[in-house]
PDB file of N, CA and C in Angstrom:
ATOM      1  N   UNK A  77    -232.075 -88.360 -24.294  1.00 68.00           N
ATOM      2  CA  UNK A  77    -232.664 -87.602 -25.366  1.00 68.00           C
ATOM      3  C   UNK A  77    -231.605 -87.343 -26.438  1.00 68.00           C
ATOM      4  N   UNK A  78    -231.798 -87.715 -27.850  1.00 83.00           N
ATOM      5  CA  UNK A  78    -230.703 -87.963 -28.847  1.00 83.00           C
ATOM      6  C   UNK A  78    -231.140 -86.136 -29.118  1.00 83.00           C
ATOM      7  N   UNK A  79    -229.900 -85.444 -29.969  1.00 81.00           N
ATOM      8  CA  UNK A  79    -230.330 -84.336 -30.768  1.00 81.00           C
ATOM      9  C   UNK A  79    -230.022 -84.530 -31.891  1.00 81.00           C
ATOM     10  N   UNK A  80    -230.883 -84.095 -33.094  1.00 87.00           N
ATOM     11  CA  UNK A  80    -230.278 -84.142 -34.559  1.00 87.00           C
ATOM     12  C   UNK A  80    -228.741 -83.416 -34.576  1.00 87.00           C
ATOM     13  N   UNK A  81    -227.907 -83.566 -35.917  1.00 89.00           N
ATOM     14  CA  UNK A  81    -226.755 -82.957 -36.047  1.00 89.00           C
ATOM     15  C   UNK A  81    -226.907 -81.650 -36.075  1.00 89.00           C
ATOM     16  N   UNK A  82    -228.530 -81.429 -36.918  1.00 92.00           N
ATOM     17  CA  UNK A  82    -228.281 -79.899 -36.912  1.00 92.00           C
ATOM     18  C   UNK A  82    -228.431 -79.062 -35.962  1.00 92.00           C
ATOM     19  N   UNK A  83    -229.212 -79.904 -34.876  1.00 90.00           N
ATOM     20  CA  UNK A  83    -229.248 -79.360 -33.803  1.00 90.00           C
ATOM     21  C   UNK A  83    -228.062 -79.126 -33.110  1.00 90.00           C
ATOM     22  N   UNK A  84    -227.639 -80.173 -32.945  1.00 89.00           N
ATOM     23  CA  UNK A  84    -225.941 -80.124 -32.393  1.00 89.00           C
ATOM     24  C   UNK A  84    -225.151 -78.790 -32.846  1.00 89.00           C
ATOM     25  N   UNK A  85    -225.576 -78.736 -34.369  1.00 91.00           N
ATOM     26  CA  UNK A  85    -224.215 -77.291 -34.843  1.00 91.00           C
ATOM     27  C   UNK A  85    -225.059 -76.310 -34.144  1.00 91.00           C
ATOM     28  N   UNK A  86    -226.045 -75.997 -34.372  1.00 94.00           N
ATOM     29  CA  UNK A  86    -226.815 -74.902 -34.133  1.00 94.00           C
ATOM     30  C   UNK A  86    -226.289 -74.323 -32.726  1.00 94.00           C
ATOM     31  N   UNK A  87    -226.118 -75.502 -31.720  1.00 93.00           N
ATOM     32  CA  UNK A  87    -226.322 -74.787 -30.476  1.00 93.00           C
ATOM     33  C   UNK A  87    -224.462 -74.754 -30.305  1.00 93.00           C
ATOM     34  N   UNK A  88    -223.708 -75.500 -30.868  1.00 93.00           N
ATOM     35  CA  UNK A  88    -222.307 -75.413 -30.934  1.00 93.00           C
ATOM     36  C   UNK A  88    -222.194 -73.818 -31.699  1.00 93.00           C
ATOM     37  N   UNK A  89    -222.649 -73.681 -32.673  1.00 95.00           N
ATOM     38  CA  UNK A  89    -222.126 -72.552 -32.861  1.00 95.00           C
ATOM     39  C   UNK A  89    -222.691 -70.989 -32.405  1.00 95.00           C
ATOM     40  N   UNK A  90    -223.920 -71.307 -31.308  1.00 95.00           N
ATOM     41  CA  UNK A  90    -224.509 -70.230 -29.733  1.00 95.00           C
ATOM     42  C   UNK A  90    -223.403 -70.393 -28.773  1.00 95.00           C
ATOM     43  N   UNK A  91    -222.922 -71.302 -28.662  1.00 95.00           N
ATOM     44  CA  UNK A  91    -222.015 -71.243 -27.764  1.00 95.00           C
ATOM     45  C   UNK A  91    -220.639 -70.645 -28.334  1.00 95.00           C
ATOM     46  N   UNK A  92    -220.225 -71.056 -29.362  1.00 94.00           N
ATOM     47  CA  UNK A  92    -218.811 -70.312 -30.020  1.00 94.00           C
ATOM     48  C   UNK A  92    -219.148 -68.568 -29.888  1.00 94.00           C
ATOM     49  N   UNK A  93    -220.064 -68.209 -30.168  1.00 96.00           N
ATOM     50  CA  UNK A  93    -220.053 -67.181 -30.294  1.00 96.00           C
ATOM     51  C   UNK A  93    -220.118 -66.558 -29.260  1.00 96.00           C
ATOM     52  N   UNK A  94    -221.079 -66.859 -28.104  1.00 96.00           N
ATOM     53  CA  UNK A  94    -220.888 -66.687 -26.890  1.00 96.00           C
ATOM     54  C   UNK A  94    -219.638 -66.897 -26.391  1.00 96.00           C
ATOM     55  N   UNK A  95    -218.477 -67.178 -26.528  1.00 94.00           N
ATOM     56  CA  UNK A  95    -217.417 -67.592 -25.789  1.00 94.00           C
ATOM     57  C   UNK A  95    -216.705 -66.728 -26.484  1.00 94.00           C
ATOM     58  N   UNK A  96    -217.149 -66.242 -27.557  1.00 95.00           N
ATOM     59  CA  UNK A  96    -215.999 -65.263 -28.632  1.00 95.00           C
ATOM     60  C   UNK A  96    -216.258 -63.979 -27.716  1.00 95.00           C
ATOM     61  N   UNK A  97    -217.448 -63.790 -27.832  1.00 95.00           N
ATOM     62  CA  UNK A  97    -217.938 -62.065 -27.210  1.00 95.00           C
ATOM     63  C   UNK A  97    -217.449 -62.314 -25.340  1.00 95.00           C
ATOM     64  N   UNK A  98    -217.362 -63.282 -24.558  1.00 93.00           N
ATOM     65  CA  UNK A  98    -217.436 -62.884 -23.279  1.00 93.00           C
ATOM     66  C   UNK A  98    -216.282 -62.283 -22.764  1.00 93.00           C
ATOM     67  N   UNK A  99    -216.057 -61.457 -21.942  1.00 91.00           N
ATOM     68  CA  UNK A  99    -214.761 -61.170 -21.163  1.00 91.00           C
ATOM     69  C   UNK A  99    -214.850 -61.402 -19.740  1.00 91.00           C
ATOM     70  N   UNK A 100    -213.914 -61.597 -19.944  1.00 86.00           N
ATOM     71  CA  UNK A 100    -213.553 -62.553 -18.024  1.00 86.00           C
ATOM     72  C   UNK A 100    -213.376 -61.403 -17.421  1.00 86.00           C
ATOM     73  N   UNK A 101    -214.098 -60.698 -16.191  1.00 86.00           N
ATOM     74  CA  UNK A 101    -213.901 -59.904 -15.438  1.00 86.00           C
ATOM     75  C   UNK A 101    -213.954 -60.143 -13.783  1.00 86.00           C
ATOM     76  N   UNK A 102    -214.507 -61.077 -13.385  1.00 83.00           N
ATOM     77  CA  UNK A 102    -214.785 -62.085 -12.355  1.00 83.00           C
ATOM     78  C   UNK A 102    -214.706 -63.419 -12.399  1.00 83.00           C
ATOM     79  N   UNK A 103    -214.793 -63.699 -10.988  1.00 82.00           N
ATOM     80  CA  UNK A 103    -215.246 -65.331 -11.080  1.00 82.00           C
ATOM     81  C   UNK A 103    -216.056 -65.899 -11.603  1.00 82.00           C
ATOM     82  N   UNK A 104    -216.939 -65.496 -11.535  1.00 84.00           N
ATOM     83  CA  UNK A 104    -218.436 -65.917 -12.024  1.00 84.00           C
ATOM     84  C   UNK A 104    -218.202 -65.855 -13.820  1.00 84.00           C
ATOM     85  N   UNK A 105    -217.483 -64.641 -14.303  1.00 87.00           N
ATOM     86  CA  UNK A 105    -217.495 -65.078 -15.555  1.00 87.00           C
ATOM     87  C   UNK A 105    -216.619 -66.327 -15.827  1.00 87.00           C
ATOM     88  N   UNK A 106    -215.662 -66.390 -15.207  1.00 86.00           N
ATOM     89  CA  UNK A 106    -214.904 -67.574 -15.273  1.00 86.00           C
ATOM     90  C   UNK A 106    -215.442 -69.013 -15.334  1.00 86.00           C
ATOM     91  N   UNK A 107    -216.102 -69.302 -14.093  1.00 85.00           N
ATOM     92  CA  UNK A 107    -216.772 -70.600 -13.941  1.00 85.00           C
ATOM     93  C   UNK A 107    -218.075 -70.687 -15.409  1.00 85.00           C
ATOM     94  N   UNK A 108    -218.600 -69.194 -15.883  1.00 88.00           N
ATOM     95  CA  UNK A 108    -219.372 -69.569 -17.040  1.00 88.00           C
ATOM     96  C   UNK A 108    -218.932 -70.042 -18.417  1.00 88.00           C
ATOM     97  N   UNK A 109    -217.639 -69.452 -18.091  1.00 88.00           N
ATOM     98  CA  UNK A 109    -216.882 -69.778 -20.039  1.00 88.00           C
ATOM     99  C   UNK A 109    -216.493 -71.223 -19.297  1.00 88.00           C
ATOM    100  N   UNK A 110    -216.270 -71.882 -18.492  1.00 86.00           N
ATOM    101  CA  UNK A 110    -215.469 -72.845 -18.097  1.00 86.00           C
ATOM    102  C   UNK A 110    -216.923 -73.709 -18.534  1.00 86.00           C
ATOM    103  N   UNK A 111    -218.349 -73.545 -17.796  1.00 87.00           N
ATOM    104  CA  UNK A 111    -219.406 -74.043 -18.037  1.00 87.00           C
ATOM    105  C   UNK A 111    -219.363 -74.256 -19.681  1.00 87.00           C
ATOM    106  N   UNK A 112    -219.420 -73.065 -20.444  1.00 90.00           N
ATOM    107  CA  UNK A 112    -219.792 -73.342 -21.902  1.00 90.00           C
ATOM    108  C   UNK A 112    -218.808 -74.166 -22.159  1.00 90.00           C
ATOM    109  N   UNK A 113    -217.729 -74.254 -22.007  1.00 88.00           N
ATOM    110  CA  UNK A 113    -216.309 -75.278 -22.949  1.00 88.00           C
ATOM    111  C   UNK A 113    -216.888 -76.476 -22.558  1.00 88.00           C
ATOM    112  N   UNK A 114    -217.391 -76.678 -21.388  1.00 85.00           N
ATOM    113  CA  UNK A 114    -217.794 -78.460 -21.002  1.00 85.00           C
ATOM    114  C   UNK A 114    -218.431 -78.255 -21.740  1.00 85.00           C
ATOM    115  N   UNK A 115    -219.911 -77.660 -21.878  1.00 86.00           N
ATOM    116  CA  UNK A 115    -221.197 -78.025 -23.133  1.00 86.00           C
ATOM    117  C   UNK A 115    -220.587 -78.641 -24.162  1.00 86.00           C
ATOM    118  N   UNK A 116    -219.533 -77.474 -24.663  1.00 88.00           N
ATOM    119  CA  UNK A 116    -219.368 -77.466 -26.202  1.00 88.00           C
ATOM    120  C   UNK A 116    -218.104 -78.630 -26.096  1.00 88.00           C
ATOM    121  N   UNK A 117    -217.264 -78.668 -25.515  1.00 85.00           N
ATOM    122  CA  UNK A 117    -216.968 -80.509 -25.704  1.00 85.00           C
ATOM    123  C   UNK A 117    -217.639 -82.031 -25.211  1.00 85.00           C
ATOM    124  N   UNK A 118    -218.628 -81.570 -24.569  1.00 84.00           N
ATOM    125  CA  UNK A 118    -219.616 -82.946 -24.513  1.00 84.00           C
ATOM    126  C   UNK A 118    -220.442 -83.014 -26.158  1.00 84.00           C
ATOM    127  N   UNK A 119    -221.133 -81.992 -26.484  1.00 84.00           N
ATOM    128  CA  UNK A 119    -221.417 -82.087 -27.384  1.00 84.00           C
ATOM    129  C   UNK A 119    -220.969 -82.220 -28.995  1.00 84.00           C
ATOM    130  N   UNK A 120    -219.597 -81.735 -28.958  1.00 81.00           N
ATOM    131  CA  UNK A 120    -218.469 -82.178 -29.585  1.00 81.00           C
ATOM    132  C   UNK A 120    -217.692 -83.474 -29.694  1.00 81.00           C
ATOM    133  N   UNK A 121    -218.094 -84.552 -28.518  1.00 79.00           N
ATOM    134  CA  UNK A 121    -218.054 -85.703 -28.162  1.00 79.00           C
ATOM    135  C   UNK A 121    -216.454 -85.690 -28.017  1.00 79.00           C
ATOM    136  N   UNK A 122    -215.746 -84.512 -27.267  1.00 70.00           N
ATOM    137  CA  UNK A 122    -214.307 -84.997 -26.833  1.00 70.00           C
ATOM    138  C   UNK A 122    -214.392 -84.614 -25.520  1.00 70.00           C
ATOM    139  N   UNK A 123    -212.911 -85.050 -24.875  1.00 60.00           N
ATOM    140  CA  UNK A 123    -213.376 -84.796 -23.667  1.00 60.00           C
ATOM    141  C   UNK A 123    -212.550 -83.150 -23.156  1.00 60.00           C
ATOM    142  N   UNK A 124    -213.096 -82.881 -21.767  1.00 57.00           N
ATOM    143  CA  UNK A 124    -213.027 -81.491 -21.581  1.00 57.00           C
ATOM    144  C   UNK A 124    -211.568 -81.282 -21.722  1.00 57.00           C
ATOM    145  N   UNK A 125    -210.228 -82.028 -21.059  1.00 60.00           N
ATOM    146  CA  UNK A 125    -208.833 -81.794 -21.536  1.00 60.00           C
ATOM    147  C   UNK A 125    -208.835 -81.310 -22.434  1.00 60.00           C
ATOM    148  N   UNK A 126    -209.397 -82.454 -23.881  1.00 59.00           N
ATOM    149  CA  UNK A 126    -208.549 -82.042 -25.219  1.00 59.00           C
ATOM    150  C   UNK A 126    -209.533 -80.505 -25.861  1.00 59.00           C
ATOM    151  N   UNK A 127    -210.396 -80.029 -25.079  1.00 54.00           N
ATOM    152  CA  UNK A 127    -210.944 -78.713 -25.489  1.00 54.00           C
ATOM    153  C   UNK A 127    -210.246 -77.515 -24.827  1.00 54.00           C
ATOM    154  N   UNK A 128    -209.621 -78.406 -23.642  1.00 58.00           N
ATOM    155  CA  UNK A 128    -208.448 -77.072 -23.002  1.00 58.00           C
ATOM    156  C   UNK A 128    -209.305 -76.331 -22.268  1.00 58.00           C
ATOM    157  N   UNK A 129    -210.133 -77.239 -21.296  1.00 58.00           N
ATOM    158  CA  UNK A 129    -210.925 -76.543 -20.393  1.00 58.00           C
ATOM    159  C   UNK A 129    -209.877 -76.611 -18.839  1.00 58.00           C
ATOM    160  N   UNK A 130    -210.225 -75.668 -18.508  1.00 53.00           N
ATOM    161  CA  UNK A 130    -209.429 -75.324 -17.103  1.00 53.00           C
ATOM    162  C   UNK A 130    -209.468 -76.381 -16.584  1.00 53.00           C
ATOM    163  N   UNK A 131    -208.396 -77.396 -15.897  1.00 55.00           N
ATOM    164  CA  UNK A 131    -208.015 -78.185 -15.049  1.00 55.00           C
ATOM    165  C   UNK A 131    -208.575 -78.112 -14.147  1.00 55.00           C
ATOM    166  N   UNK A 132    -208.776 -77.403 -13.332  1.00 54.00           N
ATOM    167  CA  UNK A 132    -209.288 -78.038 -12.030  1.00 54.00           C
ATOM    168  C   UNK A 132    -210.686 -77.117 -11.654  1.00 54.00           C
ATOM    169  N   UNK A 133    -211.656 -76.871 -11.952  1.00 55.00           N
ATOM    170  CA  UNK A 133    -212.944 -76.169 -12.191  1.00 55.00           C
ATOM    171  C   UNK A 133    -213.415 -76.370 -10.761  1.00 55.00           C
ATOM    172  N   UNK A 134    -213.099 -77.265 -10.037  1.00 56.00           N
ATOM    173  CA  UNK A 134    -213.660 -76.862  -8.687  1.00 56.00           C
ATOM    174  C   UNK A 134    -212.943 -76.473  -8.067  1.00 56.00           C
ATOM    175  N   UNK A 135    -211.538 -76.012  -7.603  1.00 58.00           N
ATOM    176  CA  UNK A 135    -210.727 -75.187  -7.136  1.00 58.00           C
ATOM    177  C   UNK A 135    -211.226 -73.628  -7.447  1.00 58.00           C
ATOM    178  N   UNK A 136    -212.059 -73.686  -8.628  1.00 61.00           N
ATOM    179  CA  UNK A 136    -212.622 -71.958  -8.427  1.00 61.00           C
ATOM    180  C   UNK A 136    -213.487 -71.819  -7.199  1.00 61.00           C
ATOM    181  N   UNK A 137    -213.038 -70.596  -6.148  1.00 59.00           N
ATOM    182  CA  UNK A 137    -213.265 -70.420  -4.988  1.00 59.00           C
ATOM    183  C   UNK A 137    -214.216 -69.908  -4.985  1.00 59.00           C
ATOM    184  N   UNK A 138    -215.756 -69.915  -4.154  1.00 62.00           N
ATOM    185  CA  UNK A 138    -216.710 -69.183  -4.123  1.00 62.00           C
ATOM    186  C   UNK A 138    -216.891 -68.301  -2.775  1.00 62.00           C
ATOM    187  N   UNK A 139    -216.183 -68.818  -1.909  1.00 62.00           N
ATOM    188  CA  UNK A 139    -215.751 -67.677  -0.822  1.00 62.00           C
ATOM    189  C   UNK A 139    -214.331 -67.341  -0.423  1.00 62.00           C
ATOM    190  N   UNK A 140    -214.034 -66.483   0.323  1.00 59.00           N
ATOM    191  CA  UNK A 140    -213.047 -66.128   0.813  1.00 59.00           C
ATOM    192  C   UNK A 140    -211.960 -65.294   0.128  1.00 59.00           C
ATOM    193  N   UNK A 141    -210.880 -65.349   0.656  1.00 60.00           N
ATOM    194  CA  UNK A 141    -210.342 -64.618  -0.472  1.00 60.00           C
ATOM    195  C   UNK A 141    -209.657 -65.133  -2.213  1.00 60.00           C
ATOM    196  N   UNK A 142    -210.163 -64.108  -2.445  1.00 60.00           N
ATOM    197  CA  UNK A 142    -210.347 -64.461  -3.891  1.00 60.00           C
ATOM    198  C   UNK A 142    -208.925 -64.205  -4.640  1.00 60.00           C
ATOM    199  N   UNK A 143    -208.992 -64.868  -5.913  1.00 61.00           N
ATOM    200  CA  UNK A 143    -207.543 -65.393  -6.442  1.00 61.00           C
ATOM    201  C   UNK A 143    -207.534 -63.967  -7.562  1.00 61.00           C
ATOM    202  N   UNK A 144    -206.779 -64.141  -8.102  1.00 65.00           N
ATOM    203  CA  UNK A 144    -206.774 -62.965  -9.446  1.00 65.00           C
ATOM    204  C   UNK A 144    -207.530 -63.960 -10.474  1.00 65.00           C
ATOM    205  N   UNK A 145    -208.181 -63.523 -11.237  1.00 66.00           N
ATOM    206  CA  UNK A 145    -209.004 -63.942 -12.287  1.00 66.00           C
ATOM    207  C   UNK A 145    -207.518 -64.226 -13.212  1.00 66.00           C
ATOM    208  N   UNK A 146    -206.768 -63.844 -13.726  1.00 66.00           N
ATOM    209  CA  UNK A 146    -205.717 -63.365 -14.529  1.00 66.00           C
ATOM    210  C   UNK A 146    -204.663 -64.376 -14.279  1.00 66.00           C
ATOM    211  N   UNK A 147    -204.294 -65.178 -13.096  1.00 66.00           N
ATOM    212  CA  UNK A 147    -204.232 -66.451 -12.405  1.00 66.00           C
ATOM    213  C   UNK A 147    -204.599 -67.444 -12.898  1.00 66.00           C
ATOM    214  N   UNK A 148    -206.071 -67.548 -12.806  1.00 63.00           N
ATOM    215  CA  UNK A 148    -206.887 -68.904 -12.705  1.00 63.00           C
ATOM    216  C   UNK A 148    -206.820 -68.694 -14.563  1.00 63.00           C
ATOM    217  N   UNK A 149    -206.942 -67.925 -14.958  1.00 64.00           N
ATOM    218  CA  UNK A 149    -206.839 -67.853 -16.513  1.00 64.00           C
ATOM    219  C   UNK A 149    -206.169 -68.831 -16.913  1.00 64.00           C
ATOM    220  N   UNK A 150    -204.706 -68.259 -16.457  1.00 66.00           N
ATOM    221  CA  UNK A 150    -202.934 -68.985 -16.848  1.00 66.00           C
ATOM    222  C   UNK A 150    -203.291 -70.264 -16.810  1.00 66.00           C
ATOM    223  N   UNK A 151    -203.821 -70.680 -15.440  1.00 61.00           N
ATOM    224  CA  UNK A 151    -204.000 -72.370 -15.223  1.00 61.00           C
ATOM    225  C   UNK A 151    -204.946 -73.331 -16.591  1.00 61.00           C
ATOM    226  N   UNK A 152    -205.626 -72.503 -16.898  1.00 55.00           N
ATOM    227  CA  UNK A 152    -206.103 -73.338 -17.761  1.00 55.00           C
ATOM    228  C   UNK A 152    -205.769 -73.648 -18.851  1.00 55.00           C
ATOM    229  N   UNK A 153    -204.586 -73.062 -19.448  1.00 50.00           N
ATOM    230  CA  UNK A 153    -203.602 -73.416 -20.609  1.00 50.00           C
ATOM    231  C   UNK A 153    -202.966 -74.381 -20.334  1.00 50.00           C
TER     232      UNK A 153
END
């Protein structure tokens, strides 16, 4: 399914803004801003590296003991 361009900005710039307002307080927010950066560089047509999306997105743990959010942050720079 192709989208027009304007469609493309439209929802690129729902997601910028969404990513402006969120704060990382958990995991779960984590894996979601990590979710929006893939959107918004697929749809940006680069790939997730050069958007500086967290390296290793499945290393976020969904059980056990849990990492510092503040951690997994660092890694993704």
């Amino acid at each position: 399914m192709q989208l027009s361009k304007e469609s493309i900005a439209a929802l690129s710039d729902l997601i910028e803004n969404k990513l402006a307002i969120m704060t990382i307080d958990d995991l779960d927010d984590l894996r979601d801003m990590v979710a929006l950066k893939h959107a918004l560089a697929e749809m940006q047509g680069c790939s997730a590296a050069e958007a500086g999306v967290l390296k290793n997105f499945g290393d976020i743990p969904r059980r056990g003991r849990r990492r510092k959010v503040s951690d997994m942050m660092d890694e993704r720079a």
